[in-house]
Amino acid sequence: NVLKLKLEQLLTALVDTETSQRGFLLTQDSLFLEPYRGAYDRAKDLLAVIDSLTPPTEYDQAKFNALKTFVEVKFGTFNHPIARFNDPESTPAMRKNYLVHAKTTMDSIRYYLRDIENRAGEMLTIREEENRTYTFLTPLYAVLLMVFSIGILVFSYERILQQLKRTKKLLFRLKKLNNKLKQNNYQLELSNRELEQFTYIASHDLKEPLRKIMTYTSLVLHEKNS
């Protein structure tokens, strides 16, 4: 759209230049040359913008270069018909030839402007078609993405629940093993206490006969000595 707008502005500037030239040639009034002043600079600025918006393909660049060349010719030969038109040696046929040449240049400019504008229209149609396609597909992709995201959330939730159940089972088994280990430890402590008591009693029972033997042995030795 911007490219088409700049092309129209360039054509308007050139038409104003053409009109000012013809008006001056017919009336010899310099007021008709007012639109020409600054027109070349405006045209150069517009050409720079058009160049930046033109696709970098070989075909499009060739069309733009041709348009730029004819615009340069148009402004470069602007004063030539004016100088020749007032030349006493110029014949009506020569003057007509100058105007025809200027018209031919302008027609060539219009041709390339229309060609570039048509290409811009084609590009615009393609972009609009792509935009409609994306406009149609974007909600569909959004819905699919939402469904996929919900599926992932549900799957993740199920996996988390399964993991929690497994964790609870493992904790329950661990508690049972801990309780069983505590019971075994308690039984082991009881067994150790009973063993200690048995050892103490057995030791006491074994020492008593030995003391009696030692006592009787002492008595026997005492009587023998006496």
PDB file of C-alpha atoms in Angstrom:
ATOM      1  CA  ASN A   1       0.000   0.000   0.000  1.00  0.00           C
ATOM      2  CA  VAL A   2       2.829   2.390   0.830  1.00  0.00           C
ATOM      3  CA  LEU A   3       4.558   1.512  -2.456  1.00  0.00           C
ATOM      4  CA  LYS A   4       1.395   2.243  -4.449  1.00  0.00           C
ATOM      5  CA  LEU A   5       0.950   5.545  -2.595  1.00  0.00           C
ATOM      6  CA  LYS A   6       4.526   6.642  -3.357  1.00  0.00           C
ATOM      7  CA  LEU A   7       4.100   5.720  -7.029  1.00  0.00           C
ATOM      8  CA  GLU A   8       0.975   7.884  -7.219  1.00  0.00           C
ATOM      9  CA  GLN A   9       2.813  10.774  -5.548  1.00  0.00           C
ATOM     10  CA  LEU A  10       5.681  10.436  -8.035  1.00  0.00           C
ATOM     11  CA  LEU A  11       3.265  10.454 -10.972  1.00  0.00           C
ATOM     12  CA  THR A  12       1.539  13.545  -9.571  1.00  0.00           C
ATOM     13  CA  ALA A  13       4.878  15.366  -9.262  1.00  0.00           C
ATOM     14  CA  LEU A  14       5.780  14.476 -12.864  1.00  0.00           C
ATOM     15  CA  VAL A  15       2.368  15.473 -14.210  1.00  0.00           C
ATOM     16  CA  ASP A  16       2.653  18.820 -12.414  1.00  0.00           C
ATOM     17  CA  THR A  17       6.081  19.281 -14.005  1.00  0.00           C
ATOM     18  CA  GLU A  18       4.717  18.410 -17.447  1.00  0.00           C
ATOM     19  CA  THR A  19       1.815  20.795 -16.984  1.00  0.00           C
ATOM     20  CA  SER A  20       4.071  23.643 -15.855  1.00  0.00           C
ATOM     21  CA  GLN A  21       6.305  23.124 -18.888  1.00  0.00           C
ATOM     22  CA  ARG A  22       3.419  23.201 -21.366  1.00  0.00           C
ATOM     23  CA  GLY A  23       1.801  26.153 -19.626  1.00  0.00           C
ATOM     24  CA  PHE A  24       4.991  28.154 -19.883  1.00  0.00           C
ATOM     25  CA  LEU A  25       5.495  27.204 -23.532  1.00  0.00           C
ATOM     26  CA  LEU A  26       1.983  28.359 -24.397  1.00  0.00           C
ATOM     27  CA  THR A  27       1.858  31.557 -22.320  1.00  0.00           C
ATOM     28  CA  GLN A  28       5.529  32.466 -21.725  1.00  0.00           C
ATOM     29  CA  ASP A  29       4.430  33.215 -18.138  1.00  0.00           C
ATOM     30  CA  SER A  30       7.049  32.166 -15.553  1.00  0.00           C
ATOM     31  CA  LEU A  31       4.310  31.582 -12.950  1.00  0.00           C
ATOM     32  CA  PHE A  32       3.630  28.269 -14.679  1.00  0.00           C
ATOM     33  CA  LEU A  33       7.147  27.135 -13.689  1.00  0.00           C
ATOM     34  CA  GLU A  34       6.384  27.318  -9.951  1.00  0.00           C
ATOM     35  CA  PRO A  35       5.380  23.607  -9.658  1.00  0.00           C
ATOM     36  CA  TYR A  36       8.731  22.654 -11.223  1.00  0.00           C
ATOM     37  CA  ARG A  37      10.806  24.260  -8.464  1.00  0.00           C
ATOM     38  CA  GLY A  38      11.704  21.546  -5.928  1.00  0.00           C
ATOM     39  CA  ALA A  39       9.950  18.854  -7.989  1.00  0.00           C
ATOM     40  CA  TYR A  40      13.229  17.111  -8.834  1.00  0.00           C
ATOM     41  CA  ASP A  41      14.240  16.841  -5.173  1.00  0.00           C
ATOM     42  CA  ARG A  42      10.782  15.493  -4.292  1.00  0.00           C
ATOM     43  CA  ALA A  43      11.030  12.987  -7.131  1.00  0.00           C
ATOM     44  CA  LYS A  44      14.471  11.822  -5.925  1.00  0.00           C
ATOM     45  CA  ASP A  45      13.127  11.333  -2.386  1.00  0.00           C
ATOM     46  CA  LEU A  46      10.140   9.393  -3.712  1.00  0.00           C
ATOM     47  CA  LEU A  47      12.415   7.232  -5.882  1.00  0.00           C
ATOM     48  CA  ALA A  48      14.559   6.408  -2.845  1.00  0.00           C
ATOM     49  CA  VAL A  49      11.473   5.285  -0.915  1.00  0.00           C
ATOM     50  CA  ILE A  50      10.185   3.294  -3.909  1.00  0.00           C
ATOM     51  CA  ASP A  51      13.600   1.629  -4.242  1.00  0.00           C
ATOM     52  CA  SER A  52      13.503   0.530  -0.593  1.00  0.00           C
ATOM     53  CA  LEU A  53      10.014  -0.936  -1.070  1.00  0.00           C
ATOM     54  CA  THR A  54      10.715  -2.665  -4.394  1.00  0.00           C
ATOM     55  CA  PRO A  55      11.307  -6.456  -4.096  1.00  0.00           C
ATOM     56  CA  PRO A  56      14.981  -7.394  -4.612  1.00  0.00           C
ATOM     57  CA  THR A  57      14.199  -9.650  -7.577  1.00  0.00           C
ATOM     58  CA  GLU A  58      15.967  -9.139 -10.898  1.00  0.00           C
ATOM     59  CA  TYR A  59      12.677  -8.415 -12.711  1.00  0.00           C
ATOM     60  CA  ASP A  60      11.448  -5.804 -10.208  1.00  0.00           C
ATOM     61  CA  GLN A  61      14.844  -4.114  -9.960  1.00  0.00           C
ATOM     62  CA  ALA A  62      15.061  -3.870 -13.753  1.00  0.00           C
ATOM     63  CA  LYS A  63      11.647  -2.179 -13.888  1.00  0.00           C
ATOM     64  CA  PHE A  64      12.627   0.264 -11.163  1.00  0.00           C
ATOM     65  CA  ASN A  65      15.946   1.111 -12.842  1.00  0.00           C
ATOM     66  CA  ALA A  66      14.118   1.812 -16.110  1.00  0.00           C
ATOM     67  CA  LEU A  67      11.643   4.083 -14.293  1.00  0.00           C
ATOM     68  CA  LYS A  68      14.487   5.916 -12.557  1.00  0.00           C
ATOM     69  CA  THR A  69      16.281   6.421 -15.864  1.00  0.00           C
ATOM     70  CA  PHE A  70      13.236   7.946 -17.572  1.00  0.00           C
ATOM     71  CA  VAL A  71      12.608  10.226 -14.583  1.00  0.00           C
ATOM     72  CA  GLU A  72      16.206  11.443 -14.797  1.00  0.00           C
ATOM     73  CA  VAL A  73      15.757  12.016 -18.546  1.00  0.00           C
ATOM     74  CA  LYS A  74      12.514  13.870 -17.929  1.00  0.00           C
ATOM     75  CA  PHE A  75      14.057  16.332 -15.486  1.00  0.00           C
ATOM     76  CA  GLY A  76      17.349  16.492 -17.373  1.00  0.00           C
ATOM     77  CA  THR A  77      15.660  17.615 -20.591  1.00  0.00           C
ATOM     78  CA  PHE A  78      13.083  19.876 -18.961  1.00  0.00           C
ATOM     79  CA  ASN A  79      14.751  23.125 -20.058  1.00  0.00           C
ATOM     80  CA  HIS A  80      15.656  21.859 -23.520  1.00  0.00           C
ATOM     81  CA  PRO A  81      12.178  22.285 -25.127  1.00  0.00           C
ATOM     82  CA  ILE A  82      11.809  25.729 -23.520  1.00  0.00           C
ATOM     83  CA  ALA A  83      15.117  26.942 -24.964  1.00  0.00           C
ATOM     84  CA  ARG A  84      14.429  25.437 -28.376  1.00  0.00           C
ATOM     85  CA  PHE A  85      10.807  26.563 -28.448  1.00  0.00           C
ATOM     86  CA  ASN A  86      11.836  30.233 -28.418  1.00  0.00           C
ATOM     87  CA  ASP A  87      14.657  29.745 -30.915  1.00  0.00           C
ATOM     88  CA  PRO A  88      13.820  31.765 -34.061  1.00  0.00           C
ATOM     89  CA  GLU A  89      15.339  29.006 -36.170  1.00  0.00           C
ATOM     90  CA  SER A  90      12.942  26.413 -34.736  1.00  0.00           C
ATOM     91  CA  THR A  91      10.226  25.388 -37.116  1.00  0.00           C
ATOM     92  CA  PRO A  92       6.712  24.329 -36.019  1.00  0.00           C
ATOM     93  CA  ALA A  93       7.679  20.754 -36.908  1.00  0.00           C
ATOM     94  CA  MET A  94      10.740  20.932 -34.664  1.00  0.00           C
ATOM     95  CA  ARG A  95       8.702  22.410 -31.832  1.00  0.00           C
ATOM     96  CA  LYS A  96       6.140  19.696 -32.235  1.00  0.00           C
ATOM     97  CA  ASN A  97       8.913  17.115 -32.216  1.00  0.00           C
ATOM     98  CA  TYR A  98      10.181  18.477 -28.875  1.00  0.00           C
ATOM     99  CA  LEU A  99       6.737  18.157 -27.357  1.00  0.00           C
ATOM    100  CA  VAL A 100       6.254  14.678 -28.821  1.00  0.00           C
ATOM    101  CA  HIS A 101       9.588  13.601 -27.367  1.00  0.00           C
ATOM    102  CA  ALA A 102       8.573  14.938 -23.957  1.00  0.00           C
ATOM    103  CA  LYS A 103       5.230  13.131 -24.248  1.00  0.00           C
ATOM    104  CA  THR A 104       6.985   9.875 -25.220  1.00  0.00           C
ATOM    105  CA  THR A 105       9.193  10.106 -22.158  1.00  0.00           C
ATOM    106  CA  MET A 106       6.151  10.751 -19.994  1.00  0.00           C
ATOM    107  CA  ASP A 107       4.306   7.805 -21.544  1.00  0.00           C
ATOM    108  CA  SER A 108       7.275   5.545 -20.785  1.00  0.00           C
ATOM    109  CA  ILE A 109       7.252   6.761 -17.194  1.00  0.00           C
ATOM    110  CA  ARG A 110       3.516   6.024 -16.927  1.00  0.00           C
ATOM    111  CA  TYR A 111       4.102   2.536 -18.374  1.00  0.00           C
ATOM    112  CA  TYR A 112       6.731   1.599 -15.802  1.00  0.00           C
ATOM    113  CA  LEU A 113       4.742   3.207 -13.013  1.00  0.00           C
ATOM    114  CA  ARG A 114       1.704   1.102 -13.944  1.00  0.00           C
ATOM    115  CA  ASP A 115       3.858  -2.015 -14.235  1.00  0.00           C
ATOM    116  CA  ILE A 116       5.414  -1.519 -10.804  1.00  0.00           C
ATOM    117  CA  GLU A 117       2.009  -0.627  -9.371  1.00  0.00           C
ATOM    118  CA  ASN A 118       0.505  -3.812 -10.823  1.00  0.00           C
ATOM    119  CA  ARG A 119       3.308  -5.809  -9.245  1.00  0.00           C
ATOM    120  CA  ALA A 120       2.595  -4.077  -5.961  1.00  0.00           C
ATOM    121  CA  GLY A 121      -1.078  -5.000  -6.352  1.00  0.00           C
ATOM    122  CA  GLU A 122      -0.126  -8.627  -6.952  1.00  0.00           C
ATOM    123  CA  MET A 123       2.090  -8.589  -3.892  1.00  0.00           C
ATOM    124  CA  LEU A 124      -0.703  -7.028  -1.870  1.00  0.00           C
ATOM    125  CA  THR A 125      -3.130  -9.731  -3.024  1.00  0.00           C
ATOM    126  CA  ILE A 126      -0.634 -12.437  -2.058  1.00  0.00           C
ATOM    127  CA  ARG A 127      -0.050 -10.842   1.345  1.00  0.00           C
ATOM    128  CA  GLU A 128      -3.784 -10.526   1.968  1.00  0.00           C
ATOM    129  CA  GLU A 129      -4.300 -14.174   0.996  1.00  0.00           C
ATOM    130  CA  GLU A 130      -1.498 -15.203   3.347  1.00  0.00           C
ATOM    131  CA  ASN A 131      -3.004 -13.017   6.044  1.00  0.00           C
ATOM    132  CA  ARG A 132      -6.432 -14.634   5.590  1.00  0.00           C
ATOM    133  CA  THR A 133      -4.785 -18.058   5.758  1.00  0.00           C
ATOM    134  CA  TYR A 134      -2.949 -17.154   8.952  1.00  0.00           C
ATOM    135  CA  THR A 135      -6.104 -15.574  10.349  1.00  0.00           C
ATOM    136  CA  PHE A 136      -7.941 -18.853   9.732  1.00  0.00           C
ATOM    137  CA  LEU A 137      -5.155 -21.117  10.972  1.00  0.00           C
ATOM    138  CA  THR A 138      -4.157 -19.132  14.044  1.00  0.00           C
ATOM    139  CA  PRO A 139      -7.344 -19.909  16.083  1.00  0.00           C
ATOM    140  CA  LEU A 140      -7.108 -23.543  14.975  1.00  0.00           C
ATOM    141  CA  TYR A 141      -3.494 -23.756  16.084  1.00  0.00           C
ATOM    142  CA  ALA A 142      -4.405 -21.983  19.318  1.00  0.00           C
ATOM    143  CA  VAL A 143      -7.163 -24.528  20.037  1.00  0.00           C
ATOM    144  CA  LEU A 144      -4.841 -27.432  19.197  1.00  0.00           C
ATOM    145  CA  LEU A 145      -2.166 -25.946  21.420  1.00  0.00           C
ATOM    146  CA  MET A 146      -4.670 -25.578  24.263  1.00  0.00           C
ATOM    147  CA  VAL A 147      -5.841 -29.179  23.836  1.00  0.00           C
ATOM    148  CA  PHE A 148      -2.251 -30.381  23.721  1.00  0.00           C
ATOM    149  CA  SER A 149      -1.388 -28.331  26.819  1.00  0.00           C
ATOM    150  CA  ILE A 150      -4.423 -29.696  28.683  1.00  0.00           C
ATOM    151  CA  GLY A 151      -3.408 -33.216  27.643  1.00  0.00           C
ATOM    152  CA  ILE A 152       0.090 -32.647  28.999  1.00  0.00           C
ATOM    153  CA  LEU A 153      -1.346 -31.284  32.260  1.00  0.00           C
ATOM    154  CA  VAL A 154      -3.692 -34.263  32.649  1.00  0.00           C
ATOM    155  CA  PHE A 155      -0.887 -36.719  31.869  1.00  0.00           C
ATOM    156  CA  SER A 156       1.434 -34.953  34.295  1.00  0.00           C
ATOM    157  CA  TYR A 157      -1.279 -34.927  36.973  1.00  0.00           C
ATOM    158  CA  GLU A 158      -1.856 -38.665  36.537  1.00  0.00           C
ATOM    159  CA  ARG A 159       1.856 -39.349  36.729  1.00  0.00           C
ATOM    160  CA  ILE A 160       2.134 -37.254  39.890  1.00  0.00           C
ATOM    161  CA  LEU A 161      -0.795 -39.129  41.468  1.00  0.00           C
ATOM    162  CA  GLN A 162       0.814 -42.466  40.596  1.00  0.00           C
ATOM    163  CA  GLN A 163       4.099 -41.305  42.037  1.00  0.00           C
ATOM    164  CA  LEU A 164       2.343 -40.149  45.220  1.00  0.00           C
ATOM    165  CA  LYS A 165       0.616 -43.525  45.554  1.00  0.00           C
ATOM    166  CA  ARG A 166       3.905 -45.352  45.112  1.00  0.00           C
ATOM    167  CA  THR A 167       5.521 -43.039  47.639  1.00  0.00           C
ATOM    168  CA  LYS A 168       2.742 -43.692  50.153  1.00  0.00           C
ATOM    169  CA  LYS A 169       3.105 -47.461  49.660  1.00  0.00           C
ATOM    170  CA  LEU A 170       6.862 -47.240  50.127  1.00  0.00           C
ATOM    171  CA  LEU A 171       6.423 -45.130  53.256  1.00  0.00           C
ATOM    172  CA  PHE A 172       3.919 -47.624  54.636  1.00  0.00           C
ATOM    173  CA  ARG A 173       6.302 -50.520  53.953  1.00  0.00           C
ATOM    174  CA  LEU A 174       9.139 -48.555  55.509  1.00  0.00           C
ATOM    175  CA  LYS A 175       7.081 -47.929  58.644  1.00  0.00           C
ATOM    176  CA  LYS A 176       6.255 -51.654  58.895  1.00  0.00           C
ATOM    177  CA  LEU A 177       9.923 -52.565  58.519  1.00  0.00           C
ATOM    178  CA  ASN A 178      10.863 -49.994  61.138  1.00  0.00           C
ATOM    179  CA  ASN A 179       8.270 -51.380  63.537  1.00  0.00           C
ATOM    180  CA  LYS A 180       9.477 -54.932  62.879  1.00  0.00           C
ATOM    181  CA  LEU A 181      13.057 -53.826  63.410  1.00  0.00           C
ATOM    182  CA  LYS A 182      12.083 -52.209  66.707  1.00  0.00           C
ATOM    183  CA  GLN A 183      10.387 -55.430  67.820  1.00  0.00           C
ATOM    184  CA  ASN A 184      13.468 -57.451  66.839  1.00  0.00           C
ATOM    185  CA  ASN A 185      15.671 -55.044  68.750  1.00  0.00           C
ATOM    186  CA  TYR A 186      13.434 -55.359  71.774  1.00  0.00           C
ATOM    187  CA  GLN A 187      13.529 -59.156  71.561  1.00  0.00           C
ATOM    188  CA  LEU A 188      17.294 -59.042  71.196  1.00  0.00           C
ATOM    189  CA  GLU A 189      17.572 -56.840  74.275  1.00  0.00           C
ATOM    190  CA  LEU A 190      15.434 -59.308  76.264  1.00  0.00           C
ATOM    191  CA  SER A 191      17.579 -62.205  75.053  1.00  0.00           C
ATOM    192  CA  ASN A 192      20.746 -60.367  76.060  1.00  0.00           C
ATOM    193  CA  ARG A 193      19.340 -59.654  79.522  1.00  0.00           C
ATOM    194  CA  GLU A 194      18.313 -63.293  79.986  1.00  0.00           C
ATOM    195  CA  LEU A 195      21.757 -64.409  78.821  1.00  0.00           C
ATOM    196  CA  GLU A 196      23.421 -62.065  81.289  1.00  0.00           C
ATOM    197  CA  GLN A 197      21.252 -63.385  84.108  1.00  0.00           C
ATOM    198  CA  PHE A 198      21.993 -66.977  83.085  1.00  0.00           C
ATOM    199  CA  THR A 199      25.710 -66.248  82.970  1.00  0.00           C
ATOM    200  CA  TYR A 200      25.591 -64.634  86.390  1.00  0.00           C
ATOM    201  CA  ILE A 201      23.689 -67.539  87.929  1.00  0.00           C
ATOM    202  CA  ALA A 202      25.899 -70.150  86.269  1.00  0.00           C
ATOM    203  CA  SER A 203      29.023 -68.354  87.435  1.00  0.00           C
ATOM    204  CA  HIS A 204      27.674 -68.167  90.995  1.00  0.00           C
ATOM    205  CA  ASP A 205      26.687 -71.832  91.015  1.00  0.00           C
ATOM    206  CA  LEU A 206      30.134 -72.899  89.758  1.00  0.00           C
ATOM    207  CA  LYS A 207      32.007 -70.791  92.292  1.00  0.00           C
ATOM    208  CA  GLU A 208      30.176 -72.183  95.346  1.00  0.00           C
ATOM    209  CA  PRO A 209      31.463 -75.841  95.035  1.00  0.00           C
ATOM    210  CA  LEU A 210      34.962 -74.515  94.451  1.00  0.00           C
ATOM    211  CA  ARG A 211      34.820 -72.498  97.652  1.00  0.00           C
ATOM    212  CA  LYS A 212      33.646 -75.531  99.596  1.00  0.00           C
ATOM    213  CA  ILE A 213      36.458 -77.680  98.141  1.00  0.00           C
ATOM    214  CA  MET A 214      38.981 -75.012  99.035  1.00  0.00           C
ATOM    215  CA  THR A 215      37.558 -74.831 102.561  1.00  0.00           C
ATOM    216  CA  TYR A 216      37.729 -78.608 103.113  1.00  0.00           C
ATOM    217  CA  THR A 217      41.214 -78.723 101.634  1.00  0.00           C
ATOM    218  CA  SER A 218      42.363 -76.068 104.087  1.00  0.00           C
ATOM    219  CA  LEU A 219      40.882 -78.018 107.035  1.00  0.00           C
ATOM    220  CA  VAL A 220      42.578 -81.247 105.911  1.00  0.00           C
ATOM    221  CA  LEU A 221      45.951 -79.552 105.598  1.00  0.00           C
ATOM    222  CA  HIS A 222      45.536 -77.893 108.953  1.00  0.00           C
ATOM    223  CA  GLU A 223      44.750 -81.170 110.731  1.00  0.00           C
ATOM    224  CA  LYS A 224      47.657 -82.933 109.057  1.00  0.00           C
ATOM    225  CA  ASN A 225      50.088 -80.329 110.146  1.00  0.00           C
ATOM    226  CA  SER A 226      48.829 -80.316 113.669  1.00  0.00           C
TER     227      SER A 226
END
